[in-house]
Coordinates of C-alpha atoms in Angstrom, one line a residue:
X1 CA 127.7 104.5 113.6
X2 CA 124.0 103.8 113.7
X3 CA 121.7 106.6 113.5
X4 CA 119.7 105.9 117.4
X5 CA 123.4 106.8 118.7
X6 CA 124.4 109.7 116.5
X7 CA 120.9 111.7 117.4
X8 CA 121.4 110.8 120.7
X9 CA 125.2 112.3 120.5
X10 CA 123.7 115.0 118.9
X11 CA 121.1 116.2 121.2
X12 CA 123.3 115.2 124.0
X13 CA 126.3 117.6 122.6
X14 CA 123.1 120.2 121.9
X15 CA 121.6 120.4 125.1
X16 CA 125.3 120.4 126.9
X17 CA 125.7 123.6 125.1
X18 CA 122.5 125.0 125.9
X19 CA 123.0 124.5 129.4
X20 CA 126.4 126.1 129.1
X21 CA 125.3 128.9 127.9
X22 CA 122.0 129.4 129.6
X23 CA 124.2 128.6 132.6
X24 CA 126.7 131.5 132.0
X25 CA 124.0 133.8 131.3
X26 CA 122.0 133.2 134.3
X27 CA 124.9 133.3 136.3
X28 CA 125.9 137.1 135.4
X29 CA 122.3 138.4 135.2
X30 CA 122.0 137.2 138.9
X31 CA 125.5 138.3 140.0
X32 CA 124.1 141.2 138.6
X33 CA 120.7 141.5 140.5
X34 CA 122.4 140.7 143.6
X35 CA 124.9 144.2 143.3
X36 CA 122.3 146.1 142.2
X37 CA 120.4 144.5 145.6
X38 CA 123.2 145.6 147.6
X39 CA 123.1 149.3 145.7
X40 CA 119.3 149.7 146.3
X41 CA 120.0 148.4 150.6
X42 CA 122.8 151.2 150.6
X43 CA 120.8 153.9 148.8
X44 CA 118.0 153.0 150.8
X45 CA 119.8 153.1 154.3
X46 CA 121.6 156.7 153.2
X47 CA 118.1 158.3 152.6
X48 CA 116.5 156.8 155.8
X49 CA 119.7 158.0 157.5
X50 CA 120.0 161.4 155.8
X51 CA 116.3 162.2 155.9
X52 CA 114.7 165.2 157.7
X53 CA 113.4 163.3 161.1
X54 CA 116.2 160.2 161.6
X55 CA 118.4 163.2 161.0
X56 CA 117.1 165.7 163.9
X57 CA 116.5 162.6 166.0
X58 CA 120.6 161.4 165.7
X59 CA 121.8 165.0 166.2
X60 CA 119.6 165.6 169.3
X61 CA 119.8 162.3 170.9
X62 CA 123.6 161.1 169.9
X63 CA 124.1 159.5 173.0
X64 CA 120.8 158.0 174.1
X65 CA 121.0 157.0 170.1
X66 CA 124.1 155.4 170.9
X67 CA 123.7 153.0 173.2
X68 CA 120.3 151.9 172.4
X69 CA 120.8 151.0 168.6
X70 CA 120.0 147.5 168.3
X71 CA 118.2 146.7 171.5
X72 CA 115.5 149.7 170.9
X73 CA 112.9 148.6 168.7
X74 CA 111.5 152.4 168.1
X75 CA 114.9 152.9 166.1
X76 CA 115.1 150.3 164.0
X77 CA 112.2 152.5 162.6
X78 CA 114.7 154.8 161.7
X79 CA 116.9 153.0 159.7
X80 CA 118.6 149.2 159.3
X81 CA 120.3 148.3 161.9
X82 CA 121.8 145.3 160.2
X83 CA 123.2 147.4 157.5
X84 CA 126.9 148.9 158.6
X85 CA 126.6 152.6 159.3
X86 CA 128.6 155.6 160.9
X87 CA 128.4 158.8 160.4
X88 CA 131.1 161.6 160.5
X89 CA 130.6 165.2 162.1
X90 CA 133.2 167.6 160.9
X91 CA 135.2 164.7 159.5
X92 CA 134.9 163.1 163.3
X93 CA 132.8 159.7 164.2
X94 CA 130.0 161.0 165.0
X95 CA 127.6 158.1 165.9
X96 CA 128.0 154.2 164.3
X97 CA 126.6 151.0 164.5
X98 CA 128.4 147.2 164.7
X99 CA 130.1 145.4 161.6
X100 CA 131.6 148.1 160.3
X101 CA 134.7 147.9 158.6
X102 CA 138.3 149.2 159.7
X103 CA 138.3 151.0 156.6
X104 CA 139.7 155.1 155.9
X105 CA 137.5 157.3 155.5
X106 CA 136.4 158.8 152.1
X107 CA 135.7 162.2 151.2
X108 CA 134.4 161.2 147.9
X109 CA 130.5 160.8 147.5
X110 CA 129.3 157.9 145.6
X111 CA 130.1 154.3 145.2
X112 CA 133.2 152.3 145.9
X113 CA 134.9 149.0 146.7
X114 CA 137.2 148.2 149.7
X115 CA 139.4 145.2 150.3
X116 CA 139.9 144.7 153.7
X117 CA 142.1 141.7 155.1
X118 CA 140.4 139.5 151.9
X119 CA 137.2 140.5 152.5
X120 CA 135.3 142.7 149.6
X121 CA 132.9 145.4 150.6
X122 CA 130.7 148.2 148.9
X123 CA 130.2 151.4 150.7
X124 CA 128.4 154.3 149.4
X125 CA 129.6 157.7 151.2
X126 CA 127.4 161.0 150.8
X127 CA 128.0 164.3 152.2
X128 CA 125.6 166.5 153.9
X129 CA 126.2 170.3 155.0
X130 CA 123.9 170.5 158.1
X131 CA 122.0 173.6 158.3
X132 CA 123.0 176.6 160.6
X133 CA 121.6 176.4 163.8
X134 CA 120.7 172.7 163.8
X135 CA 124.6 171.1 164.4
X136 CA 126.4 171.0 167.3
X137 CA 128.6 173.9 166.0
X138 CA 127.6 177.0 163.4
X139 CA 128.8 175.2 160.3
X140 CA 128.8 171.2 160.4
X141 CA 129.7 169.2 157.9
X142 CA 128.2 165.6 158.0
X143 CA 129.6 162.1 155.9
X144 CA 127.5 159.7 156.2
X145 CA 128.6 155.8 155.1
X146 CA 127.0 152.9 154.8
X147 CA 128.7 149.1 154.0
X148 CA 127.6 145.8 152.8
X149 CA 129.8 142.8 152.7
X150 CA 130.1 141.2 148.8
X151 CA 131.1 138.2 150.2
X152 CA 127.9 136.7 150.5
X153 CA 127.5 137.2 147.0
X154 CA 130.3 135.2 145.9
X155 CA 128.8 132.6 148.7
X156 CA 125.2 133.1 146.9
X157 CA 126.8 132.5 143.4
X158 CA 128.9 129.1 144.8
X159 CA 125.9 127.4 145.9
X160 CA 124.0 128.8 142.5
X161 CA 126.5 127.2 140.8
X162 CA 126.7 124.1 142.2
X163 CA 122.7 123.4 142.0
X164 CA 122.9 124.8 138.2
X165 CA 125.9 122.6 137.7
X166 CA 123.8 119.4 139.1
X167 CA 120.8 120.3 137.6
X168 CA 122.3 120.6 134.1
X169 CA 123.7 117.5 134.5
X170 CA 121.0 116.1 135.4
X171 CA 119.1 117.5 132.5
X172 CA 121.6 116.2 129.9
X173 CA 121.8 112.8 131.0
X174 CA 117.7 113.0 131.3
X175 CA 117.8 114.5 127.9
X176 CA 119.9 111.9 126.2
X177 CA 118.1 108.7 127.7
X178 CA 115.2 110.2 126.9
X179 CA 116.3 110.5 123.5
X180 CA 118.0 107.2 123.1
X181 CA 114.4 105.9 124.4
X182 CA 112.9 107.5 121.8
X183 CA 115.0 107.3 118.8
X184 CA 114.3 103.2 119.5
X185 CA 110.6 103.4 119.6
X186 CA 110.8 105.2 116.2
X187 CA 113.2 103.2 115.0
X188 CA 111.0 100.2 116.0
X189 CA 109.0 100.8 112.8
X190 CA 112.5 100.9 110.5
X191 CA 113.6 97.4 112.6
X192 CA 110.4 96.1 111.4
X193 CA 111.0 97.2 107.6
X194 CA 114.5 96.0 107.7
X195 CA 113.5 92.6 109.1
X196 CA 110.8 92.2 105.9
X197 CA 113.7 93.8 103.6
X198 CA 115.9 90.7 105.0
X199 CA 113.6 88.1 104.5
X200 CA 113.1 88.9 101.0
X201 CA 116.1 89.1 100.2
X202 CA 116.8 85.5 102.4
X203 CA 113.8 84.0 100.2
X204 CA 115.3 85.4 97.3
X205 CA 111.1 85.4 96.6
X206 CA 110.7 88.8 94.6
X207 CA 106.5 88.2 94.8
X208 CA 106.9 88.6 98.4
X209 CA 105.7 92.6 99.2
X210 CA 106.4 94.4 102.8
X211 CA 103.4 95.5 104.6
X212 CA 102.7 98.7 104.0
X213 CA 99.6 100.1 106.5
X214 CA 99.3 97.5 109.2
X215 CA 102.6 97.5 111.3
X216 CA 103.8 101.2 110.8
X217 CA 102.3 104.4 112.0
X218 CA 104.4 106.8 110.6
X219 CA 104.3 108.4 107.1
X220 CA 107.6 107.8 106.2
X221 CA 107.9 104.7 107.0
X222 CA 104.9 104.3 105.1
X223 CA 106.6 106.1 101.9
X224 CA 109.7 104.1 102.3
X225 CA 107.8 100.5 102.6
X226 CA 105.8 101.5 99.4
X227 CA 108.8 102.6 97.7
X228 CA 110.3 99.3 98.5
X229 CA 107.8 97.5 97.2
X230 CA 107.8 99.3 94.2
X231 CA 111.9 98.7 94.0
X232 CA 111.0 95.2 94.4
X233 CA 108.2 95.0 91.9
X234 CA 110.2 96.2 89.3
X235 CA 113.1 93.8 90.3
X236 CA 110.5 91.2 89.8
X237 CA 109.4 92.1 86.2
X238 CA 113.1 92.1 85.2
X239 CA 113.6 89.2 86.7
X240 CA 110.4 87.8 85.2
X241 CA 111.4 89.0 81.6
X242 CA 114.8 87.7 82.1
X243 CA 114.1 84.3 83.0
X244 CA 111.2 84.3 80.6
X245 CA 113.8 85.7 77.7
X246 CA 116.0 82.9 78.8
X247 CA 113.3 80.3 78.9
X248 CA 112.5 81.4 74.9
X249 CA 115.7 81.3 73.7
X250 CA 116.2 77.6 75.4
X251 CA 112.7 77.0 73.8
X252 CA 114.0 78.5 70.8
X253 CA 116.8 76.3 70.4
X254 CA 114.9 73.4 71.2
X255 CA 112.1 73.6 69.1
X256 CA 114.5 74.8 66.0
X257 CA 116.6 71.8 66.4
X258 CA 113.5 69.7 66.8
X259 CA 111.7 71.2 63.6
X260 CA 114.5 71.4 61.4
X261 CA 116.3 68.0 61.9
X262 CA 113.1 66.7 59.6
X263 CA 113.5 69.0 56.6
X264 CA 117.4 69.1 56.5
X265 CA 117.5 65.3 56.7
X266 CA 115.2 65.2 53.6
X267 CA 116.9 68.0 51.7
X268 CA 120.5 65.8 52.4
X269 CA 119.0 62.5 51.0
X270 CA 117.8 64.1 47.9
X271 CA 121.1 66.3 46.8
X272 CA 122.8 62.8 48.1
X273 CA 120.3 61.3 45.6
X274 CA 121.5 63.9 43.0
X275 CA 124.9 63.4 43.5
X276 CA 125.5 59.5 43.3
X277 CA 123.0 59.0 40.2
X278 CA 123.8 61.3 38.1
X279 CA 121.5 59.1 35.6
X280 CA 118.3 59.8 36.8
X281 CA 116.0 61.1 34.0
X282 CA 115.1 64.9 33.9
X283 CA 111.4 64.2 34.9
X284 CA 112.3 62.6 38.0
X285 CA 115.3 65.0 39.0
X286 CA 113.0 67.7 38.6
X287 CA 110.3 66.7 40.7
X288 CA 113.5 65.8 43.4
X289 CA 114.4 70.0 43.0
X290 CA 111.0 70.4 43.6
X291 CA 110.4 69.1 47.1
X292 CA 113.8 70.4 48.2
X293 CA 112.8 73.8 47.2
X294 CA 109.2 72.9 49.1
X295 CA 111.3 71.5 52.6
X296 CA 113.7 75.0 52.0
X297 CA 110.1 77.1 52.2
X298 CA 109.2 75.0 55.2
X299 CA 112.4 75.8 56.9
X300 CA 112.0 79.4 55.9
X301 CA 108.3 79.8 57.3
X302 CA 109.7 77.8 60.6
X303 CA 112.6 80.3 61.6
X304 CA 110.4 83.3 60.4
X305 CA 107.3 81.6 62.8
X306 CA 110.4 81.0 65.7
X307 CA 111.2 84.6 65.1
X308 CA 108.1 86.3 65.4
X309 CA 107.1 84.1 68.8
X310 CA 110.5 85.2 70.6
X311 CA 109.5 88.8 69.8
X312 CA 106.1 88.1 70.8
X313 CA 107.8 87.1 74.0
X314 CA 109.4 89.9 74.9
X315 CA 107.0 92.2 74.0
X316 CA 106.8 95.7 76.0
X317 CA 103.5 97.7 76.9
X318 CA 105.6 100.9 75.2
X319 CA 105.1 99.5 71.8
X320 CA 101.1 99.3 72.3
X321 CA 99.3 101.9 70.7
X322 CA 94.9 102.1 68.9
X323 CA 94.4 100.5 66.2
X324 CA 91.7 100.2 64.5
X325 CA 90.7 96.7 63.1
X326 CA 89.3 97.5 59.7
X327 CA 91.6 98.4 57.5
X328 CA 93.9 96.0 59.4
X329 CA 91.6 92.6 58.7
X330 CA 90.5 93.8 54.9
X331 CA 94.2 94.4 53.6
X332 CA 95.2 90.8 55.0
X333 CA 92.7 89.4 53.5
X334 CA 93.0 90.9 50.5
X335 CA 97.0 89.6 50.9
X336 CA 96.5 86.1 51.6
X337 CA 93.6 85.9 48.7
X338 CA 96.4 86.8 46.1
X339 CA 99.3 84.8 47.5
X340 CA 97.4 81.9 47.4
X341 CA 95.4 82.7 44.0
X342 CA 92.1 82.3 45.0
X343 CA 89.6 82.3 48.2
X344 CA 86.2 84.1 49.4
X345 CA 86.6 86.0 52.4
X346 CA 83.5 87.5 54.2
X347 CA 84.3 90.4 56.4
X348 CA 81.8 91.9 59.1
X349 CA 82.1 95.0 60.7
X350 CA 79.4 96.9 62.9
X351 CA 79.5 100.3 62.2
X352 CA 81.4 102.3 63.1
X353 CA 84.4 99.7 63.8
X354 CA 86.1 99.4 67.6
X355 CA 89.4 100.9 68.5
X356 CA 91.9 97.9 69.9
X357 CA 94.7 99.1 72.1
X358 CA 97.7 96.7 71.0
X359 CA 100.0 95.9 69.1
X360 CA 99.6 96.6 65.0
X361 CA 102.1 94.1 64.5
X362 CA 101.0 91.7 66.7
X363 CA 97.7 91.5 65.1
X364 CA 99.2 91.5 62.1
X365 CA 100.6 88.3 63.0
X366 CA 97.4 87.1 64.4
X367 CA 95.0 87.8 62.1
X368 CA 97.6 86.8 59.4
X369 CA 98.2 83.4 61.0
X370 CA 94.5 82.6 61.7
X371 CA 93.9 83.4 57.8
X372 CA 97.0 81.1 56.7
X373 CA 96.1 78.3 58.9
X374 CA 92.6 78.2 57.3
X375 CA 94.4 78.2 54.0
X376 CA 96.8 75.3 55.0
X377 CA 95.1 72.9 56.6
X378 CA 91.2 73.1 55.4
X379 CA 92.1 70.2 53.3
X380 CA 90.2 72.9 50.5
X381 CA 91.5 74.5 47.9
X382 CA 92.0 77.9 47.5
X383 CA 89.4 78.5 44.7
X384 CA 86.6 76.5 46.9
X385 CA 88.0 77.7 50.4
X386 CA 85.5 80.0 52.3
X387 CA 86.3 82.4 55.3
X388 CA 83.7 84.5 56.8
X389 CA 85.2 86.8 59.4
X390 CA 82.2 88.5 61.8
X391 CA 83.5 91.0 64.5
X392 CA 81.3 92.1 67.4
X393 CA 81.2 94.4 70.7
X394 CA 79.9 93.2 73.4
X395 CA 79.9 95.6 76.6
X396 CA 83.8 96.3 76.7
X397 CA 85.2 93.1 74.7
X398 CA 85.3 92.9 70.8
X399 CA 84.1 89.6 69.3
X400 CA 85.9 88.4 66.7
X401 CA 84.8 84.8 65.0
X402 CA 86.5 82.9 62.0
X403 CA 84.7 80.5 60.3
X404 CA 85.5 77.8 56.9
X405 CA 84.3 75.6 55.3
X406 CA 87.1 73.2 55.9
X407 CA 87.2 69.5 57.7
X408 CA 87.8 71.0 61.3
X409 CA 89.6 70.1 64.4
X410 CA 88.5 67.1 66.1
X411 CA 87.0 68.0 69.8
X412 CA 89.8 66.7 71.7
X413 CA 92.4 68.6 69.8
X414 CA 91.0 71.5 69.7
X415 CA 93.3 72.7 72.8
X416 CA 96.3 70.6 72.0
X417 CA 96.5 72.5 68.2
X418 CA 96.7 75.9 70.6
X419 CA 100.7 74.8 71.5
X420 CA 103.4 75.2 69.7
X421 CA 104.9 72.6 66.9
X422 CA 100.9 70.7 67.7
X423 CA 99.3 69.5 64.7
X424 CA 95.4 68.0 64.4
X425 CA 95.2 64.6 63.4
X426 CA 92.7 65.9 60.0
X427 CA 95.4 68.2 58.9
X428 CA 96.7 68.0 55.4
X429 CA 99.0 71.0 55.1
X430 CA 103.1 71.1 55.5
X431 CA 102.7 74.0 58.4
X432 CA 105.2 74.1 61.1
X433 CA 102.4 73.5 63.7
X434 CA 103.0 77.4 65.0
X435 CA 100.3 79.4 63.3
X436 CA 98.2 79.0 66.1
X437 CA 100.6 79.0 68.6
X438 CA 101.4 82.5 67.2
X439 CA 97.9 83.3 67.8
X440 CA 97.5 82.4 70.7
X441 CA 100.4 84.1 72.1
X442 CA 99.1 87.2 70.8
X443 CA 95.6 86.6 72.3
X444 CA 97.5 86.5 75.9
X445 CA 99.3 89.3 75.1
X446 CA 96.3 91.7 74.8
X447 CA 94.6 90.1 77.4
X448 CA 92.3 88.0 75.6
X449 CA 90.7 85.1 75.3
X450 CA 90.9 82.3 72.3
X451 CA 88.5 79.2 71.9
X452 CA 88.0 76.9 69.1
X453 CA 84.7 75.2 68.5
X454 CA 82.9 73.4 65.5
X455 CA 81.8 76.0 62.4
X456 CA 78.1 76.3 61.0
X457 CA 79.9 75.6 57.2
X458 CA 81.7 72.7 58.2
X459 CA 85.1 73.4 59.4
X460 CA 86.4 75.1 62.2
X461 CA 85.5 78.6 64.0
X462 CA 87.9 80.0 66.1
X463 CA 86.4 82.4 68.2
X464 CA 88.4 85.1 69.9
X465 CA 87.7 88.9 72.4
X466 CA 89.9 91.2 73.1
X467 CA 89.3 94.2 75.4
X468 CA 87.9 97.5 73.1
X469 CA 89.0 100.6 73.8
X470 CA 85.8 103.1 72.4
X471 CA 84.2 103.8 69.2
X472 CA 85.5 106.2 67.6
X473 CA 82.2 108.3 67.6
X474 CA 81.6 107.6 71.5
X475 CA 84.1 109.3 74.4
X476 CA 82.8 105.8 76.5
X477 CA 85.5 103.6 77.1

């Protein structure tokens, strides 16, 4: 059942029972009006009849009264000569007037209802005692009735009836097309809604947003279109997040199967070496143990790499939180200068250091990574390696620089190195080619920016900003 037809049912049933019973209550209160009509004629007629000169005049003049009621225009002065009348002297007709009914006569005063021949009247009798001397005899006694037929009530209330019957009929019907009319000029909005609702979902395009101010005047309409959008916006980042989970663990797989074939294929040779010459002299067995142990690190700093960028992927804004950069970049450094036994790293901060909103263990991994990769593939050794780290604000971006004094990336590498599993040409460490991948990624996950250009000592600066969120002495953002 749509919902144009089940208002219009509705209002139709509604205003059907309105008229009903507007109908029912008109019709008594005028049934009403009209006896109380015919009560005030009656009254009316038995005080003009029974008052002091009408009275005088119809006891003097009976006869002469007689015959000219009706044609005598002076006595329709005295009374209505279309309302029934007669009047009884001494319980005899006295004088009366045409159209009144065969009916016995009533001693009782008052009010009362007669049948006659199926024909309903109301008469209203009152007795008079006419004073001595004034009567045809010493001591009269005078009735006085007066009748009005009913039966143009029940005429009245037909034809009432029948024009209330066709008007309320009328008024329905007019009520419920005007209602069906209306229901589909608001609906016209909804039609519109659902047609953009359907052609998203045809597209199967979750990018694609409904209008939300341009075709629709109404405020709910405008509600529900933003509301859809919203529905479908969320749809879209779960769909985003689920393809882009499913593209990193295809990647995933790729890349480990890729990376590791190398390492595992040298590990195999040498423990085949191993097995089948069992001769080989200690020296030379030893240095084999050695590079297995060397490819089983590489392999181990591979998946752990692999690990931390499928994390990175699906990284959420819940996990973001400040951090403030200066303890973070002095105890990495302080880490990588003892696991590799050597180094001089020279950190600058302005004072006081800037707040980053992000993610501590995402820059963990990136300032970690940028530090190793300086370490790996400077072609320098650890005691003659030099770092100098300089961080910057500028307006609402922190600047963050890392320099060495190591052989560089050639210029046309320098974006190539920025992939994953991408080597330079220059480099002379065993790395899995994702340090700077895992930078990168990091970079784009705070919203930054990365660039790598040629160093002032020699080697390579990688210059990176990432938005600030306030000093921690300022309330400026």
């Amino acid at each position: 059942m749509s919902f144009r037809f089940l208002i219009t049912s509705l209002v139709f049933f509604v205003v059907t029972l309105i008229v009903i019973l507007s109908g029912t209550v008109i019709n008594q209160l005028t049934e009403e009006d009209l006896r109380k009509q015919i009560d005030a004629r009656l009254s009316w007629q038995v005080q003009a009849v029974s008052s002091e000169g009408t009275l005088s005049t119809i006891l003097n003049l009976r006869r002469f009264v007689q015959r000219q009621i009706g044609t005598n225009p002076s006595l329709d002065n005295l009374f209505d000569v279309q309302i029934p009348t007669r009047i009884f002297l001494n319980n005899e007709l006295f004088i009366y007037t045409d159209g009144f009914p065969e009916i016995v006569t009533t001693a009782s005063n008052g009010y009362s209802n007669v049948s006659l021949e199926g024909q309903e009247w109301r008469v209203l009798t009152k007795t008079l005692q006419i004073p001595r001397g004034r009567g045809p005899t010493t001591s009269d006694q005078m009735n006085i009735q007066v009748a009005m037929s009913r039966d143009f009530i029940s005429t009245t209330m037909q034809d009432f009836r029948k024009r209330f019957i066709s008007v309320g009929v009328v008024s329905v019907l007019l009520s419920a097309l005007v209602t069906w009319l209306l229901c589909g000029a608001l609906l016209r909005p909804l039609r519109r809604l659902q047609g953009y609702a359907e052609n998203v979902n045809d597209s199967s395009d979750l990018s694609v947003r409904i209008p939300e101010d341009s075709l629709y005047s109404l405020s709910e309409v405008r509600i529900l279109s933003k509301s859809l959008n919203s529905m479908i916006s969320r749809l879209e980042f779960s769909s985003t997040r689920t393809e882009k989970a499913l593209e990193t663990s295809r990647g995933f797989a790729s890349n480990l199967a890729h990376e590791l074939r190398t390492p595992l294929t040298s590990m195999k040779m040498n423990l085949e070496l191993l097995e089948r010459h069992e001769e080989i002299p200690a020296t030379e067995k030893r240095n084999i143990l050695n590079e297995v142990i060397v490819q089983q690190d590489r392999l181990f700093s591979t998946l752990e790499s692999l690990r931390l960028l499928a994390r990175g992927d699906l990284s959420e804004i819940s996990v973001f939180e400040e951090v403030d950069l200066a303890p973070l970049v002095n105890e990495l450094s302080a880490r990588q200068i003892s696991n590799h036994g050597g180094g001089d790293i020279d950190i600058q901060f302005p004072d006081p250091p800037p707040l980053i909103f992000g993610w501590r263990e995402g820059l963990t991994v990136l300032f970690n990574n940028l530090l190793e990769n300086a370490y790996v593939h400077s072609n320098v050794s650890p005691e003659q390696l030099e770092i100098l780290i300089n961080v910057s604000v500028e307006e609402k971006w922190v600047r963050l620089t890392v320099d060495d004094n190591g052989v560089g990336v050639k210029k046309h590498e320098r974006k190539i190195v920025l992939d994953r599993f991408k080597r330079g040409s220059d480099s002379y460490g065993q790395g899995s080619g994702l340090g700077l991948s895992l930078v990168t990624q990091q970079v784009e996950i705070h919203s930054g920016t990365i660039e790598i250009t040629e160093s002032s000592m020699g080697g390579a600066r990688v210059e990176i900003a990432l938005p600030i969120i306030m000093d921690p002495e300022s309330d400026q953002i």
